[in-house]
Coordinates of C-alpha atoms in Angstrom, one line a residue:
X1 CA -11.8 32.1 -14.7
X2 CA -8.8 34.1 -15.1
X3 CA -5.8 32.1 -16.0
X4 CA -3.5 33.8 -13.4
X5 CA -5.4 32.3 -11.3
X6 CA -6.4 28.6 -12.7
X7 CA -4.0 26.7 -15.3
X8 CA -5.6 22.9 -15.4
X9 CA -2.8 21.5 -16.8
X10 CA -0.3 22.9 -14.1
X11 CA -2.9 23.8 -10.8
X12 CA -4.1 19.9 -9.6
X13 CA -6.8 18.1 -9.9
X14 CA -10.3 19.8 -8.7
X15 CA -11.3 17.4 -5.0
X16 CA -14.9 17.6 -7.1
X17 CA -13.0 15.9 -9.7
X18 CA -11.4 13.4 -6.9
X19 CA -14.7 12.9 -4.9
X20 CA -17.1 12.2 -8.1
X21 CA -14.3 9.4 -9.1
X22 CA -14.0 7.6 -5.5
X23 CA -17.7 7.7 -5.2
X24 CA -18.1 6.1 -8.5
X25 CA -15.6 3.9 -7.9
X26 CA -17.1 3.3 -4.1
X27 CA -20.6 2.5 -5.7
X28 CA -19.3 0.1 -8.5
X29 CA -17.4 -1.8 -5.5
X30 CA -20.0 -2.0 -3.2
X31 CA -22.2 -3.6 -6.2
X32 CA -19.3 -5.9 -6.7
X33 CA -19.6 -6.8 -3.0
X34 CA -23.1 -7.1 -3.1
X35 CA -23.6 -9.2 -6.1
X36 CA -21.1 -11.6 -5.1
X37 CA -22.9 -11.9 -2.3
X38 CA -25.8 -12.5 -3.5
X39 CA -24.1 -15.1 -6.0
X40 CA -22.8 -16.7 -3.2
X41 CA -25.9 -17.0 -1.4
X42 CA -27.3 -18.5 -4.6
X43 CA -24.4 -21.0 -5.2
X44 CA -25.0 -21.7 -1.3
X45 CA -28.6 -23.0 -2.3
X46 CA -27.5 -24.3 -5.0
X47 CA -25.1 -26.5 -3.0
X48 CA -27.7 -27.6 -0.4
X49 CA -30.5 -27.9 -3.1
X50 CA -27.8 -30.8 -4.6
X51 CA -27.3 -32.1 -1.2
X52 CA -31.0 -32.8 -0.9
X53 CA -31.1 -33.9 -4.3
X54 CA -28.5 -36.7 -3.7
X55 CA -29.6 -37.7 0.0
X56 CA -33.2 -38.1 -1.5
X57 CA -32.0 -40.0 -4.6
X58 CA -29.9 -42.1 -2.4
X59 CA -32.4 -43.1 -0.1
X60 CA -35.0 -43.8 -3.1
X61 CA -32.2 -46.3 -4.2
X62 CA -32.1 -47.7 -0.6
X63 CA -35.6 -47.8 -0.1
X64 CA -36.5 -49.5 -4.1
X65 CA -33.9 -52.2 -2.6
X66 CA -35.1 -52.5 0.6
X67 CA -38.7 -53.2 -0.4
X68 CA -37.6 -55.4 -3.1
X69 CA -36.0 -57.4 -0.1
X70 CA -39.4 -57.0 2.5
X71 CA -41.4 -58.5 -0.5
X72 CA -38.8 -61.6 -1.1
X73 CA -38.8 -61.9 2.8
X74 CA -42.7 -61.9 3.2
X75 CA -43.1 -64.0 0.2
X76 CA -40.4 -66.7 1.8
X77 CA -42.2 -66.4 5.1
X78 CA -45.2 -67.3 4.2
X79 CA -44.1 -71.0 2.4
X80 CA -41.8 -71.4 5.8
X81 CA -44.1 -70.3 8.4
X82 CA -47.5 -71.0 5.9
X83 CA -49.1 -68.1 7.2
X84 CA -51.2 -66.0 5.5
X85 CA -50.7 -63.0 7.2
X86 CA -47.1 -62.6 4.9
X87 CA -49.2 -62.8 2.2
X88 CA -50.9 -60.4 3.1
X89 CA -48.3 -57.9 4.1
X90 CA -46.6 -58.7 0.6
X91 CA -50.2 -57.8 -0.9
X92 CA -50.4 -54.6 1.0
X93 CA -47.1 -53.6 -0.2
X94 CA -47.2 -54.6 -3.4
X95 CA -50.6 -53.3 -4.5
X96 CA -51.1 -50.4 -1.5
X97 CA -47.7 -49.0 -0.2
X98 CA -45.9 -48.9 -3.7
X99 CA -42.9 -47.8 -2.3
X100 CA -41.1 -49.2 -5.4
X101 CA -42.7 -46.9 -7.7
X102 CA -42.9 -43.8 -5.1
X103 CA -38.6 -44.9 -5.2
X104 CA -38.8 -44.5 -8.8
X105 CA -40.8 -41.5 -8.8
X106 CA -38.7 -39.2 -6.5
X107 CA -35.5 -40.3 -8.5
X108 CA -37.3 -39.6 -11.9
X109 CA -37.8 -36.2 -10.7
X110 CA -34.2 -35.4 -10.3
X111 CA -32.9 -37.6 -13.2
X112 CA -35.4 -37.7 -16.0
X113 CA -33.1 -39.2 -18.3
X114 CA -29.3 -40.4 -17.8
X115 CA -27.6 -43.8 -16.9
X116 CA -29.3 -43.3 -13.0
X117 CA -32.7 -43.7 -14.4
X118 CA -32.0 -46.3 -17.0
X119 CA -30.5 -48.3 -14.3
X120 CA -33.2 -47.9 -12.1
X121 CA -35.8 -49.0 -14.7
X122 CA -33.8 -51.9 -15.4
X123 CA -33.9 -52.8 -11.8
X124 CA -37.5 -52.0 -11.8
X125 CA -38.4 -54.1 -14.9
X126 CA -36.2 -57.0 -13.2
X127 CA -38.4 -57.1 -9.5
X128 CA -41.4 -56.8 -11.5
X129 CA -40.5 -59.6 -13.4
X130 CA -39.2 -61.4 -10.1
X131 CA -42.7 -60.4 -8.5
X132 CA -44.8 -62.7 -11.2
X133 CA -42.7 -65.8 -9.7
X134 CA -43.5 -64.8 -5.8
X135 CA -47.4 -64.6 -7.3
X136 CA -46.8 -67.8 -8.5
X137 CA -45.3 -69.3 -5.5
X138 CA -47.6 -68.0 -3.2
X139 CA -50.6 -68.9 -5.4
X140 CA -49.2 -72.7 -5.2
X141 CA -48.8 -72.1 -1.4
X142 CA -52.5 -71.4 -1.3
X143 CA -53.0 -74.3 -2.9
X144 CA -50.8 -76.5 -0.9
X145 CA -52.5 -75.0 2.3
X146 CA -55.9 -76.5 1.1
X147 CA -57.5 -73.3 1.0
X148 CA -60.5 -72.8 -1.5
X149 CA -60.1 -70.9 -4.8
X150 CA -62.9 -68.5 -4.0
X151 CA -60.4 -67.5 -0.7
X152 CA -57.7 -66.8 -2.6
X153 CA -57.0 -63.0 -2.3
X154 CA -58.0 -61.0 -5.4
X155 CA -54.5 -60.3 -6.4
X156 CA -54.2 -64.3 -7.0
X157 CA -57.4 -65.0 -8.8
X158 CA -55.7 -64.5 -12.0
X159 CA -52.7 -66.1 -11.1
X160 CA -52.8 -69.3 -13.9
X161 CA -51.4 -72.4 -12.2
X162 CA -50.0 -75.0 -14.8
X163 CA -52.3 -78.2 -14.7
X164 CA -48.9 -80.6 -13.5
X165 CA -48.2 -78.0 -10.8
X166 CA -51.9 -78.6 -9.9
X167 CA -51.8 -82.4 -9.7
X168 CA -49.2 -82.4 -7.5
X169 CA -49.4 -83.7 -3.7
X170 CA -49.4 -80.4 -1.0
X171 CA -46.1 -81.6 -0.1
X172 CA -44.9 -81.2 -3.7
X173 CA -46.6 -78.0 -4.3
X174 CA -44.6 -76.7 -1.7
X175 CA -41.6 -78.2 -2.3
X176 CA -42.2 -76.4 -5.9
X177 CA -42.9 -73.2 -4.3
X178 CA -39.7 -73.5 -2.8
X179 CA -37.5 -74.2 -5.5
X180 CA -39.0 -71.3 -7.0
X181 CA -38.3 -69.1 -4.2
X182 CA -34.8 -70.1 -3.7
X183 CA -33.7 -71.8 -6.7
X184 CA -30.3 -70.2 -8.2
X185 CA -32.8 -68.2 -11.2
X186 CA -34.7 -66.5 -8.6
X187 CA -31.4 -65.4 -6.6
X188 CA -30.1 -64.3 -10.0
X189 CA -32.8 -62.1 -10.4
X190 CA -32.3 -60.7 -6.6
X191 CA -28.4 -60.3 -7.5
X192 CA -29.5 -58.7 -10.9
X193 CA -31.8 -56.6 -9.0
X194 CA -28.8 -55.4 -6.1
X195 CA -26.6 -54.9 -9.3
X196 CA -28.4 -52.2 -10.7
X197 CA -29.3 -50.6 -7.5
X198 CA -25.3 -50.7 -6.9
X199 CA -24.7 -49.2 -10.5
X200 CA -27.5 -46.5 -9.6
X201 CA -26.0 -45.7 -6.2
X202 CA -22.5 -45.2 -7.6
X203 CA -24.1 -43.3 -10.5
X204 CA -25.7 -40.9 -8.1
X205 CA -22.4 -40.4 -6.1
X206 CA -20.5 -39.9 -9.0
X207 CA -22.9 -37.4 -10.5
X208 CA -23.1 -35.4 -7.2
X209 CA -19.5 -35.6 -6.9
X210 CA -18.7 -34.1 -9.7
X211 CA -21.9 -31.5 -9.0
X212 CA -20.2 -30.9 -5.6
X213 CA -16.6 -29.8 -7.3
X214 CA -17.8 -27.6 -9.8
X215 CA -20.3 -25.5 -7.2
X216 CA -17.0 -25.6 -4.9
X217 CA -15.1 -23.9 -7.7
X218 CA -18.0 -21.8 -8.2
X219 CA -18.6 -20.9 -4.5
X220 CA -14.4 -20.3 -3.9
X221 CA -14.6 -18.2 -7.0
X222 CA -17.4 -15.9 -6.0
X223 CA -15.8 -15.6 -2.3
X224 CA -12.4 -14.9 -4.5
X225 CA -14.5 -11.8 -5.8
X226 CA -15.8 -10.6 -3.1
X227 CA -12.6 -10.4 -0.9
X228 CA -10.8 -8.7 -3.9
X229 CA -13.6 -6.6 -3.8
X230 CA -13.4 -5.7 -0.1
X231 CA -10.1 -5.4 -0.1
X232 CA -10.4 -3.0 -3.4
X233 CA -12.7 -1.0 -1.7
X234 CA -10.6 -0.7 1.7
X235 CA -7.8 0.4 -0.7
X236 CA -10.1 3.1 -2.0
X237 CA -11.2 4.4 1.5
X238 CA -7.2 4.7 2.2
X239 CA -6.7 6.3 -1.3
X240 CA -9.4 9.1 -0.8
X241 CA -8.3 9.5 3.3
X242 CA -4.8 9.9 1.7
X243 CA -6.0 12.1 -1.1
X244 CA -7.8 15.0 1.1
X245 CA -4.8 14.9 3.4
X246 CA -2.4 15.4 1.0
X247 CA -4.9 17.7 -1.4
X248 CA -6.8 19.6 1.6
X249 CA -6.4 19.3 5.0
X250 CA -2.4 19.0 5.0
X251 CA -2.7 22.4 2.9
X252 CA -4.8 23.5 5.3
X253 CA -2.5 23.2 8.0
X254 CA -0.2 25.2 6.5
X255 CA -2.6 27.9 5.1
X256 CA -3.6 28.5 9.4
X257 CA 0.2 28.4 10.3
X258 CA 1.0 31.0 7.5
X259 CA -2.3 33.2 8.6
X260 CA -1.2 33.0 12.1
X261 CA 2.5 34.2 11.0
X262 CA 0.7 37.0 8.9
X263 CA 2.3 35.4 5.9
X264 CA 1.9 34.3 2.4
X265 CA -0.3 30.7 2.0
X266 CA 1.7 27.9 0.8
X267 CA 0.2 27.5 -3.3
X268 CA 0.0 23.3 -2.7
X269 CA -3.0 20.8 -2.4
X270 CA -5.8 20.9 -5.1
X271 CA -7.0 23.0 -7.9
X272 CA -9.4 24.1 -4.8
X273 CA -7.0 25.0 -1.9
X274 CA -3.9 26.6 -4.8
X275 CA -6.9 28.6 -5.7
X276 CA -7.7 30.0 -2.5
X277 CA -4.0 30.9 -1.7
X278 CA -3.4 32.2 -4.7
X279 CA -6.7 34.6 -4.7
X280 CA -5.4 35.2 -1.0
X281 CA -2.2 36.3 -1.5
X282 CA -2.9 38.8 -4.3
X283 CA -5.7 40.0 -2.2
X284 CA -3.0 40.1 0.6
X285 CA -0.4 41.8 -1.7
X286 CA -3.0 44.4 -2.8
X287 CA -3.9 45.0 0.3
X288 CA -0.2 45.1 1.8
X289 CA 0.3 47.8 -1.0
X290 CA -2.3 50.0 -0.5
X291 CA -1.6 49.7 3.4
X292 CA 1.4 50.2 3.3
X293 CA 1.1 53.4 1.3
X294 CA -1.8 54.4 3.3
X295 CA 0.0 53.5 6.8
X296 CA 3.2 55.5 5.7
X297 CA 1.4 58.6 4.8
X298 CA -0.7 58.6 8.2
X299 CA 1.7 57.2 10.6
X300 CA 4.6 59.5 9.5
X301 CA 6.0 63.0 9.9
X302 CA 6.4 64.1 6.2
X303 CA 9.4 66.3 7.4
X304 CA 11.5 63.2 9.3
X305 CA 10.0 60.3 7.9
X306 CA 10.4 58.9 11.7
X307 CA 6.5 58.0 13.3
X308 CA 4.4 60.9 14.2
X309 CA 2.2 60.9 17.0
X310 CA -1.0 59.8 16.5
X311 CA 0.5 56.5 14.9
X312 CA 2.7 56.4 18.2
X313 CA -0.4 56.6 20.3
X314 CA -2.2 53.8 18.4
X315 CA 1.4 51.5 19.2
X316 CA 1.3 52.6 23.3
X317 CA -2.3 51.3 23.0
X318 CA -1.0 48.0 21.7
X319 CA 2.0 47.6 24.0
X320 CA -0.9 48.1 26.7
X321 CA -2.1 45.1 26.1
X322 CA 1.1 43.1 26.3
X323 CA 3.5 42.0 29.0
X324 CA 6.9 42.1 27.8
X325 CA 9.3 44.9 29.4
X326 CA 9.6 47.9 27.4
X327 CA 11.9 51.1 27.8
X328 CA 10.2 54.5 27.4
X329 CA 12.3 57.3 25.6
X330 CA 11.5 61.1 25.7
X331 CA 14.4 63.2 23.5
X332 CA 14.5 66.7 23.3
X333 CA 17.2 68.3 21.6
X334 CA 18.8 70.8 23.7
X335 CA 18.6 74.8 23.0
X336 CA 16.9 74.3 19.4
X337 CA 14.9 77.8 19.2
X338 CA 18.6 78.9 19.5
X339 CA 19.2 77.3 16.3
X340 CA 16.8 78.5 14.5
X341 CA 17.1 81.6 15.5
X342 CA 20.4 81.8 14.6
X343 CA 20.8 79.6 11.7
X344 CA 17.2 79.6 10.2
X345 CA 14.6 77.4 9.9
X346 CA 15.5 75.4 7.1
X347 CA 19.0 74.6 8.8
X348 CA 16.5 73.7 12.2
X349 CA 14.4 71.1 9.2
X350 CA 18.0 69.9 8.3
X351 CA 18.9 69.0 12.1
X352 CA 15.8 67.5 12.5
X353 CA 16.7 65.0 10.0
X354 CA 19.9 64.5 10.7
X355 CA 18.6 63.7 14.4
X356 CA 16.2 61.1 12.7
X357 CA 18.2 59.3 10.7
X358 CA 21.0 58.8 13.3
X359 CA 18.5 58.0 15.6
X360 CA 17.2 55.3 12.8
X361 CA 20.6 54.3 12.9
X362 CA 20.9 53.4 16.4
X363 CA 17.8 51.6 17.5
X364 CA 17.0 48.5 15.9
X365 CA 14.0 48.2 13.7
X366 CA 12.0 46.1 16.7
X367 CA 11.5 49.8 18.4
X368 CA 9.3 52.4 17.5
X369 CA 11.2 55.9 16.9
X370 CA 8.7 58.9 16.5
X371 CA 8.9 62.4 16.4
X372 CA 6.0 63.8 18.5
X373 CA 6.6 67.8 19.0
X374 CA 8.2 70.6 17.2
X375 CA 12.3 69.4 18.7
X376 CA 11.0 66.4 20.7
X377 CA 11.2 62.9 19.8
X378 CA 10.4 59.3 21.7
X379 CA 11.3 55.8 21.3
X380 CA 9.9 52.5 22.3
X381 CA 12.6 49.8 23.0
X382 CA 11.6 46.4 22.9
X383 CA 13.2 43.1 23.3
X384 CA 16.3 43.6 24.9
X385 CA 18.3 42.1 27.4
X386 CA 18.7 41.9 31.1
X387 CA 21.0 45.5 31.2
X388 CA 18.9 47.8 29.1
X389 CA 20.4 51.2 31.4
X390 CA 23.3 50.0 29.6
X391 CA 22.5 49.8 26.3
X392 CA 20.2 52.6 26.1
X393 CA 23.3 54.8 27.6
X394 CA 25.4 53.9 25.0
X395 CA 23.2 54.5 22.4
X396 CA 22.7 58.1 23.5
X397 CA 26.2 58.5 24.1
X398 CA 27.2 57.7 20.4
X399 CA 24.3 60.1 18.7
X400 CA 25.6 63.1 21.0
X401 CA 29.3 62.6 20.2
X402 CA 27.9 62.3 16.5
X403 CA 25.8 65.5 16.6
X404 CA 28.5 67.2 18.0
X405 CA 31.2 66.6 15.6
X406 CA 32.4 70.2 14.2
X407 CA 30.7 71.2 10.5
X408 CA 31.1 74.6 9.2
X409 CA 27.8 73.8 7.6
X410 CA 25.8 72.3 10.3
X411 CA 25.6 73.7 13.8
X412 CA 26.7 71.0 16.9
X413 CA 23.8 69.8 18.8
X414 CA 23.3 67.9 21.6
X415 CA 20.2 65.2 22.8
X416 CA 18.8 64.9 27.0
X417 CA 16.8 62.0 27.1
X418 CA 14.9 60.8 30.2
X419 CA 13.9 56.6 30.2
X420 CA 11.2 54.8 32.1
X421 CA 11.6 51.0 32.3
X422 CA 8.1 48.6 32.7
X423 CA 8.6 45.0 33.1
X424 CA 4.8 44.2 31.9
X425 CA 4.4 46.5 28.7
X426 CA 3.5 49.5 27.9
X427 CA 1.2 52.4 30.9
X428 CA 0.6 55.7 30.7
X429 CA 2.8 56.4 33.9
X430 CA 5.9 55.2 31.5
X431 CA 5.5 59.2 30.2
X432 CA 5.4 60.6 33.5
X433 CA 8.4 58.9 34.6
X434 CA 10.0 59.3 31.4
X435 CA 9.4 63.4 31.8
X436 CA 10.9 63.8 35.4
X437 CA 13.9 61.8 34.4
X438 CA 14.1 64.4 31.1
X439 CA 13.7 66.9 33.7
X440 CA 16.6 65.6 36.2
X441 CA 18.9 65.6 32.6
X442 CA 18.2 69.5 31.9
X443 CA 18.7 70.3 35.5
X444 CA 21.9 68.4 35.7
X445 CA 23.5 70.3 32.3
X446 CA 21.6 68.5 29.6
X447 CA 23.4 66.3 26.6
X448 CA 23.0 63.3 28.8
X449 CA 20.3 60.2 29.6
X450 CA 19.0 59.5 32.8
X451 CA 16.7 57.0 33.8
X452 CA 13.6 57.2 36.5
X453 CA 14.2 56.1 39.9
X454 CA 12.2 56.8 43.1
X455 CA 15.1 59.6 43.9
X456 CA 14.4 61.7 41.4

């Protein structure tokens, strides 16, 4: 790469350079969002799998406690009512339902070790414990009720009744059943039992409590990420829109503003868009150059300098195709052969110069001056204002009284020009009109201007 052309530490940063970052930077934002996303979906679960965990642990408390109550309730309402059906019922939970043990089950589970499941035990150990007494009581119920041995219910059969409880009256074993049921030991043991269900419960809560906290940290901190990550990547979208404005497409809009003005590009934006104006205006300089040159050398009389005529053809066929007024010039310099044939036709060159640089001199450089005969010359006027008849007859005024000035050296000469005026560029009836108004000059005395008009 020629260094004219490309410096890296002074031309801008490539937009390769700038794209391959931002999409980089894009991609390791995105997998921010999405990972936090996914973290938060886990710490979601994780949230409601610690929800289930404590609504099942404390309805396994609940439910341990409850059947601990349904047995002392069934046991009780068999010595008040002294129906066996309670019995029964206590039986079929006791030995069938289990829900004690299913209790303990689901919360062992969850809590394999830990204050929750030493509590629990103890509260276990404690209604088994309270369960031999009800066995007891109800086996002395049986007993009381006068009901034979051999229809005790299996679960009784081993039950040993002590040979005093035995001699007792029906009335008394009852009355014994009772105390046992309701005396201030067995309440103990209910109390005892309602303590450590208590201690579990606000174990569990506390636990879960804590659990809730830190996944609420964990949860806000994962959203934290993920909204500093959106927002991150927002910023980024700005920083690249902000980027190629600045870098390409603001650059851009100058480069098609300068093209349309047939001028240099701004050298601005990226290593990318400096590169192309710079390569453009060198290739534009060049090419200026060698036009110009080129132009010069087709487009004007070697002798005058002024445009010849074949390069004043090519600028009638441009005006064509416009539709701003223009003012048609045909110049002829009066009686030239006589000059030449008196003074020579090197003095004739030098008049033909002099005519062409005065004319230079008078017209601006927005009109076209050209030399297109041997003594004849025309000019283009564009651009002027609402009187042109009276500009243009000053102008020719001023180059006849300059021609004519006496020089010992130079012979005096004088200019007839004939003008057409179009309001809607440039036709070829412009020359026409232009040569009768020449013609109406010569036959009124010559060294004068005239313009076209219907009349003439």
């Amino acid at each position: 790469m020629n260094r004219r052309f490309y410096n890296p530490k002074k031309d801008g940063i490539k937009i390769r350079s700038i794209s391959f970052c931002m999409l980089i930077l894009c991609c390791v934002l995105c997998a921010g969002v999405f990972i936090s996303a996914f973290m938060q979906k886990s710490q979601y679960n994780t949230i409601l799998k610690n929800m289930t965990s404590y609504a099942r642990c404390t309805k396994a408390v609940n439910e341990f406690r409850d059947t601990s109550d349904y047995l002392t309730n069934q046991v009780r309402l068999f010595l008040v009512n002294q129906d066996v059906s309670y019995a029964e019922k206590y039986f079929q939970e006791f030995y069938e339902a289990q829900n004690r043990e299913k209790s303990l089950i689901h919360i062992k589970e969850i809590h394999s070790e830990g204050i929750i499941k030493m509590t629990m035990d103890l509260a276990y150990k404690e209604s088994q414990d309270l369960a031999q007494i009800e066995m007891y009581a109800m086996a002395l119920i049986y007993h009381a009720l006068s009901i034979p041995e051999k229809m005790f219910p299996a679960e009784l059969k081993d039950v040993k009744i002590n040979a005093a409880d035995l001699a007792l009256s029906n009335n008394e074993k009852l009355a014994a059943a009772e105390r046992l049921l309701f005396g201030m030991d067995y309440q103990d043991s209910k109390n005892q039992i309602n303590h450590y269900t208590t201690i579990g419960l606000e174990e569990i809560l506390s636990h879960y409590l804590q659990v809730q906290t830190t996944d609420k940290n964990h949860f806000y901190r994962f959203l934290l990420i993920q909204m500093c990550t959106i927002v991150a990547l927002f910023l980024a979208s700005v920083g690249l829109f902000i980027a190629i404005r600045l870098l390409v497409l603001r650059p851009i809009d100058y480069d098609i503003k300068s093209i349309r003005g047939e001028k240099k590009m701004h050298v601005l934006g990226s290593y990318e868009m400096r590169l192309i104006a710079k390569t453009y205006n060198a290739l534009r300089e060049k090419d200026e150059i060698k036009a110009s040159i080129l132009k010069h050398k087709a487009e004007h009389d070697p002798l005058t300098g002024l445009i010849n005529r074949e390069a004043f053809a090519k600028i009638k066929e441009v005006l064509s195709d416009t539709a701003e007024p223009i003012a048609y010039l045909i110049i002829d310099i009066d009686l030239f052969k006589a000059v030449n044939d008196k003074y020579g036709h090197l003095v004739g060159d030098e008049v033909l110069k002099k005519i062409s640089a005065i004319l230079c001199e008078q017209f601006r450089n927005t009109d076209y001056v050209a030399r297109i005969g041997g003594d004849e010359f025309a000019v283009i006027m564009t651009k002027f204002g609402d009187t042109p008849e009276l500009i243009i007859q000053r102008k020719i005024e001023t180059i006849n009284k300059l021609l004519q000035k006496v020089d010992q050296s130079f012979p005096s000469v004088s200019l007839s020009v004939g003008v057409a005026i179009s309001t809607m560029g440039y036709n070829e009836i412009l020359e026409e009109q232009a040569d009768q108004a020449l013609y109406h000059v010569k036959q009124g005395g010559r060294c004068n201007c005239s313009f076209f008009s219907i009349e003439h």
